[in-house]
Coordinates of C-alpha atoms in Angstrom, one line a residue:
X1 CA 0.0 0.0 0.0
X2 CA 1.6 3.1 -1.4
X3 CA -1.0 5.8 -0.5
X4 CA -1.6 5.9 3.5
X5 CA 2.1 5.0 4.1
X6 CA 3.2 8.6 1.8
X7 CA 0.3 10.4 3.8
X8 CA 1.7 8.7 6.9
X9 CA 5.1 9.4 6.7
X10 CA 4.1 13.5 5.4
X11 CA 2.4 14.0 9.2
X12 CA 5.1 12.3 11.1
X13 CA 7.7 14.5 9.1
X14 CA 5.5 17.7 9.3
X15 CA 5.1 17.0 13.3
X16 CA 8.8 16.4 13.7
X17 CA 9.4 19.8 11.7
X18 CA 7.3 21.8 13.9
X19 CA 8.3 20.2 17.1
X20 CA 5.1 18.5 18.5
X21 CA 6.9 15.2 18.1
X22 CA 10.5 13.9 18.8
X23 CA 12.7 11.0 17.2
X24 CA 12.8 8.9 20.2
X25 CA 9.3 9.3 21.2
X26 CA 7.9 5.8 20.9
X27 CA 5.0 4.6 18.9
X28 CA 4.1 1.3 20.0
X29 CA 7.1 -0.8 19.8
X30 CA 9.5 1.4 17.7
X31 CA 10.8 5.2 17.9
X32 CA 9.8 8.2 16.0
X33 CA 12.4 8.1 14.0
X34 CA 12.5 4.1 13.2
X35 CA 8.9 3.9 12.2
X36 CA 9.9 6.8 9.7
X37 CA 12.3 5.1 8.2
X38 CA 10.6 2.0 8.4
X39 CA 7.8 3.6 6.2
X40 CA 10.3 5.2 4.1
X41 CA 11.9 2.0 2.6
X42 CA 9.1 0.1 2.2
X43 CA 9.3 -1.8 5.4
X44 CA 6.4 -0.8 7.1
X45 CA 2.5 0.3 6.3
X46 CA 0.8 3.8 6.9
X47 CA -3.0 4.3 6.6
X48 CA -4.8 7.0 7.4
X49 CA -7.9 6.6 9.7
X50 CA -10.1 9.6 8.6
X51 CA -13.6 10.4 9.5
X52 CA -16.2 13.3 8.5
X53 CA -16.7 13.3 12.0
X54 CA -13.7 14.6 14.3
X55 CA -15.0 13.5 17.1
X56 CA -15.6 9.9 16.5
X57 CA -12.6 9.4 17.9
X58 CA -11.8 11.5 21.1
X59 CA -8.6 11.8 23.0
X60 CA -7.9 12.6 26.3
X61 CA -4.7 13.7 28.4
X62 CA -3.0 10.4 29.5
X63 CA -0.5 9.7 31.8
X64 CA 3.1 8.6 31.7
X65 CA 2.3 5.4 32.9
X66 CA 0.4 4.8 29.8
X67 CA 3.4 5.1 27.3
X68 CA 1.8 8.3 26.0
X69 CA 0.5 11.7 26.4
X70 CA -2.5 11.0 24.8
X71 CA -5.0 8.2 25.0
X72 CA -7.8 7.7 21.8
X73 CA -11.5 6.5 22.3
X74 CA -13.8 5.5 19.4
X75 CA -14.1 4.0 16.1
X76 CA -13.4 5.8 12.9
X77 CA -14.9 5.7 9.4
X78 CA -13.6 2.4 8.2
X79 CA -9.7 1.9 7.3
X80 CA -8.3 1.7 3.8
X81 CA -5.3 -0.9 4.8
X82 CA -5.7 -1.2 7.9
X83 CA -5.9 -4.8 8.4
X84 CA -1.9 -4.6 7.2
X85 CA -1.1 -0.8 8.7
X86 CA 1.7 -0.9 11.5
X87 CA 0.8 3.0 12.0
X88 CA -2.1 5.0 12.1
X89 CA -2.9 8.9 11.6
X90 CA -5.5 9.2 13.0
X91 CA -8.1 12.4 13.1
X92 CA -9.7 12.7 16.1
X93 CA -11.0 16.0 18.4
X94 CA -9.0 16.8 22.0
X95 CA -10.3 19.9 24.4
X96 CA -8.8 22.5 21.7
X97 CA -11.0 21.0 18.6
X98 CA -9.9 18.6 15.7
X99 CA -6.7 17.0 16.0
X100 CA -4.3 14.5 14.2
X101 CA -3.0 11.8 16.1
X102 CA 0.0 8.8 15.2
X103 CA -0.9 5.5 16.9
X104 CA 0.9 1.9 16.5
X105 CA -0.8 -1.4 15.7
X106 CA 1.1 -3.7 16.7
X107 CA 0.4 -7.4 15.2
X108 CA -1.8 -9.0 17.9
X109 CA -4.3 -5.8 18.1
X110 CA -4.6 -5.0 14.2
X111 CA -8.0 -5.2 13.4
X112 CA -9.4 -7.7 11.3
X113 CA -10.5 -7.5 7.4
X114 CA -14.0 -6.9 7.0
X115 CA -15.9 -8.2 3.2
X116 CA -15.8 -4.8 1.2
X117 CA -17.2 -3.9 -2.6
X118 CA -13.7 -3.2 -3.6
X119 CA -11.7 -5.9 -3.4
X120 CA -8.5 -4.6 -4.5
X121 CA -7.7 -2.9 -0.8
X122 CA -8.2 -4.3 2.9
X123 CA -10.1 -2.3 4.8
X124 CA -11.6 -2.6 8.4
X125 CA -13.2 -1.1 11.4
X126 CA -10.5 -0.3 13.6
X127 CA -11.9 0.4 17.2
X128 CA -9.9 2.4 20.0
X129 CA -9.7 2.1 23.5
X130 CA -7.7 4.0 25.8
X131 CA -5.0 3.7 22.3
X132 CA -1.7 4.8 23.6
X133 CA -0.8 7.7 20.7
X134 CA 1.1 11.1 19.8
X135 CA -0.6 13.9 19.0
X136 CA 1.0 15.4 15.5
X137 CA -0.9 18.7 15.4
X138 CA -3.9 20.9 15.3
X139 CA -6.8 22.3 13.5
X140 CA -4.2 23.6 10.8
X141 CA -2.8 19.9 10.0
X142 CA -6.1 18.2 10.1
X143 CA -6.8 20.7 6.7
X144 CA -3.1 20.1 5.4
X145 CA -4.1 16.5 5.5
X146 CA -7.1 17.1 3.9
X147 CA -5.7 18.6 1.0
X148 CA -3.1 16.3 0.4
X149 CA -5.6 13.4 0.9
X150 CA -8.3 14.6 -1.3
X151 CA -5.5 15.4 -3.9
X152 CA -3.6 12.1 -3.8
X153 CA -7.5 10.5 -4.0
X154 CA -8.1 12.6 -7.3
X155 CA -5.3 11.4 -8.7
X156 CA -5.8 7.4 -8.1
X157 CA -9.9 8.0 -9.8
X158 CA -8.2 10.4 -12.7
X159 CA -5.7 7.1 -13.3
X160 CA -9.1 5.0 -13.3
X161 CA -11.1 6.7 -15.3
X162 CA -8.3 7.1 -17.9
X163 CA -7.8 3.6 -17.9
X164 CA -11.5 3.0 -18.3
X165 CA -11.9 5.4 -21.2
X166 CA -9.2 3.6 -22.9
X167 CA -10.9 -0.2 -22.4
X168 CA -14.5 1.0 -23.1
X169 CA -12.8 3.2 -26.6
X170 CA -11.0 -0.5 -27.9
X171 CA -14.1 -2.1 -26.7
X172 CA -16.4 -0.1 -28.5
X173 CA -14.0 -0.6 -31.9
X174 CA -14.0 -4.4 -31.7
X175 CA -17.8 -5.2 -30.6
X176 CA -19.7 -5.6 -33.4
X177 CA -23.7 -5.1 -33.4
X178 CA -25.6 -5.0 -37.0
X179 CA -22.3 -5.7 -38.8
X180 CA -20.9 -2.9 -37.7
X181 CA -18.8 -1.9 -34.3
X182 CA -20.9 -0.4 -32.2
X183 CA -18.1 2.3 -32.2
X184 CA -19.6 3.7 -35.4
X185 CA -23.4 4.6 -33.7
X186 CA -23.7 8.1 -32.9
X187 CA -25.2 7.1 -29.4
X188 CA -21.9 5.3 -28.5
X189 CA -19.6 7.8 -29.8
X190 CA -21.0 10.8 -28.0
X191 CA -20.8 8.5 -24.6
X192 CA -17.0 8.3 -25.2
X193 CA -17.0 12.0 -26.0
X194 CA -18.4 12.6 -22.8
X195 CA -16.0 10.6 -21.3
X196 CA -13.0 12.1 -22.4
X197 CA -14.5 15.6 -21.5
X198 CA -14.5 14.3 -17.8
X199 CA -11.4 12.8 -17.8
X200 CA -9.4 15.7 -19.2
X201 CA -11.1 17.7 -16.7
X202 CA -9.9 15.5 -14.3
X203 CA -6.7 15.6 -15.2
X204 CA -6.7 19.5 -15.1
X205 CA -8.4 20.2 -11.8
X206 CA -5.8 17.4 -10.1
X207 CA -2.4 18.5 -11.8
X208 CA -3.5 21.9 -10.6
X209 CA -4.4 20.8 -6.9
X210 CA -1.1 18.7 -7.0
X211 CA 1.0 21.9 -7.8
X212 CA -1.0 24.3 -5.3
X213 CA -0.6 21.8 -2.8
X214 CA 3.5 20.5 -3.6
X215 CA 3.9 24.2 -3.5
X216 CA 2.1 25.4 -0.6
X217 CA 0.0 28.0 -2.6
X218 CA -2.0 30.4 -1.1
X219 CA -5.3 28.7 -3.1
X220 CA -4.2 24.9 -2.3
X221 CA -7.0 24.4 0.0
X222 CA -9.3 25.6 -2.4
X223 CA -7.6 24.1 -5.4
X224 CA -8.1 20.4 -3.2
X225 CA -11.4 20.9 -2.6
X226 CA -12.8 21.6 -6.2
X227 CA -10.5 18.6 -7.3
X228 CA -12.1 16.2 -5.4
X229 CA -15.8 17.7 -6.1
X230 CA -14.8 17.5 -9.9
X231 CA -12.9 14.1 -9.7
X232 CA -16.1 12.3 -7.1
X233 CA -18.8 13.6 -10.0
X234 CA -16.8 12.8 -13.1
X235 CA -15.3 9.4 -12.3
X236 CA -19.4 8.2 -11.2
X237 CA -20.1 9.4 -14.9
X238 CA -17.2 7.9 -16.8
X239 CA -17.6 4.6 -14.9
X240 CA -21.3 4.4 -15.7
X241 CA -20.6 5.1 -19.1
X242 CA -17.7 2.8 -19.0
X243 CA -20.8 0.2 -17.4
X244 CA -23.4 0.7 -20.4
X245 CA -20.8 0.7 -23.5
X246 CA -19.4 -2.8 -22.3
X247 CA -23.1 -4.2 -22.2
X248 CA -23.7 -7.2 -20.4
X249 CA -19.6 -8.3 -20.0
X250 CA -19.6 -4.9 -18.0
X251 CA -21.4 -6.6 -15.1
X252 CA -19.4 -9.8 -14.9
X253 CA -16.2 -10.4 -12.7
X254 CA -15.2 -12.2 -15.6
X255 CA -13.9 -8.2 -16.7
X256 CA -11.6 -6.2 -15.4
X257 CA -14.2 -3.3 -15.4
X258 CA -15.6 -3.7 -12.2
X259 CA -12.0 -3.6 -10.7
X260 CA -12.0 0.4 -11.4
X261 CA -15.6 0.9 -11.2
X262 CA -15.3 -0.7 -7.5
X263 CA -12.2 1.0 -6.6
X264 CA -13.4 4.7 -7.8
X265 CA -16.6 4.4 -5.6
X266 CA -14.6 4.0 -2.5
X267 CA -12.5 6.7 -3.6
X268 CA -15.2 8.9 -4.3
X269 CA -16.2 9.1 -0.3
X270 CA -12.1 8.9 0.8
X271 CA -11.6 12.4 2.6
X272 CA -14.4 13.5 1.9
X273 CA -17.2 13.2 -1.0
X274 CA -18.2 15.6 -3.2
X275 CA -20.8 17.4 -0.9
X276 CA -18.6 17.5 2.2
X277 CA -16.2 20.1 -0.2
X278 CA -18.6 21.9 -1.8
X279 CA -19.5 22.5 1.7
X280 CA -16.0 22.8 2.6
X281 CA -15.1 25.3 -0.6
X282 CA -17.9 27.1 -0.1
X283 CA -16.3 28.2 3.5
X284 CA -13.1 29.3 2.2
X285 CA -14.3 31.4 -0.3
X286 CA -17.6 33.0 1.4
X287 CA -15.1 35.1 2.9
X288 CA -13.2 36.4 0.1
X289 CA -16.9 37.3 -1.6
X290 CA -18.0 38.9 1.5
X291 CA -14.9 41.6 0.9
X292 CA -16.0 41.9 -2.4
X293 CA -12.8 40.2 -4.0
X294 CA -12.4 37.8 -6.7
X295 CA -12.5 33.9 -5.3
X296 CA -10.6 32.7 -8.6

């Protein structure tokens, strides 16, 4: 899993940057600064356990005693890899508001796989009692992760689509209906024409979230946010269309289709779905229209 360990490794580097963590602070078995490099070569899992809720997880001052300052309580949204994770981020709400946290699963106490629609990933319900963890930083770095989340989402459903676009196109050349590939009706053709519109538009909203975001631009978090709106809408339309061009071998596990198709739907509610950032875009630039300046 390449995703949650790149996220995972980003908040353990950002905390250790700004000081709310140190290299021989211990997470689970391992330091800091092991489990960092552990993640880095390929030795170790990350996953991210993210909720639209902060405070279904909670976390509360622990003592000493406990092997950390902080203690979590609750059960997130469910897990992308976190049957095989050996570290968690997780977001969670403490007295000052939302919060990101760094927790360790150690082997005996991952939680199980549970049966998913996409069967590409293991995912589970990880539950949290009393969870011994770190705390990696505020408000501010529950919206970094956001961004980079919904960003590094966008681009896994742009790489979908694409790759659907180019099966259902070949598909539509080669399937032959009324001696003729089906390719050649004007119904088909303008499905594919569709398709293409919402994949290049895709492509341009997530390039342009990836640069605002790799270079900490002053409209990243805005730049995230339409991304993912964008990317949730248009991969549902391109997979659908993607669905109805391949007919009736569309619907079989036979195909690879439903590989993407499953994958993209998961995707599509990962840090947030569409709504939660319109809602969530809305908020960043209400202010800007409220001063009577431009929000693009």
């Amino acid at each position: 899993p390449f995703a949650g360990s790149v996220l995972a490794l980003g908040e353990l580097d950002d905390a250790l940057g700004r000081g709310a963590i140190a290299e021989d602070d211990m997470l689970g078995e391992s330091t800091v600064g092991a489990m960092r490099r552990a993640l880095a070569e390929g030795e170790a899992v990350g996953a991210i356990a993210w909720s639209r809720r902060a405070d279904a997880v909670t976390a509360g001052a622990g003592g000493r005693a406990s092997g950390a300052p902080w203690q979590l309580t609750g059960r997130p949204d469910p897990v992308v890899d976190g049957p095989v994770a050996d570290v968690l981020v997780v977001l969670g709400r403490d007295a000052e508001g939302p919060a990101l946290f760094a927790t360790a699963t150690e082997a005996a106490s991952r939680a199980p796989g549970e049966p998913a629609m996409d069967r590409t990933r293991a995912m589970s319900w990880t539950t949290f009692a009393d969870a011994p963890a770190l705390r990696l930083g505020g408000g501010e770095s529950v919206e970094a992760l956001v961004d980079r989340g919904a960003t590094l989402v966008c681009a896994e459903m742009l790489g979908a689509a694409a790759r659907v676009l180019d099966m259902t196109v070949e598909y539509a050349k080669d399937r032959v209906q009324f001696d003729r590939p089906i390719g050649s009706f004007q119904a088909v053709k303008h499905r594919c024409a569709d398709m293409l519109v919402d994949v290049e538009g895709m492509r341009s909203t997530t390039y342009y979230a990836a640069w605002a975001v790799g270079a900490d631009d002053a409209e990243a978090r805005a730049a995230a946010s339409a991304a993912k709106i964008w990317c949730s809408d248009a991969s549902a339309r391109v997979m659908g269309s993607g669905l109805q061009v391949h007919g009736g071998i569309g619907f079989t596990w036979e195909h690879d289709l439903h590989l993407y198709l499953k994958r993209a739907q998961l995707d599509r509610v990962r840090f947030g779905d569409a709504t939660f950032h319109r809602e969530r875009l809305a908020a960043i630039l209400r202010p800007k229209a409220e001063k009577g300046e431009p929000v693009l």
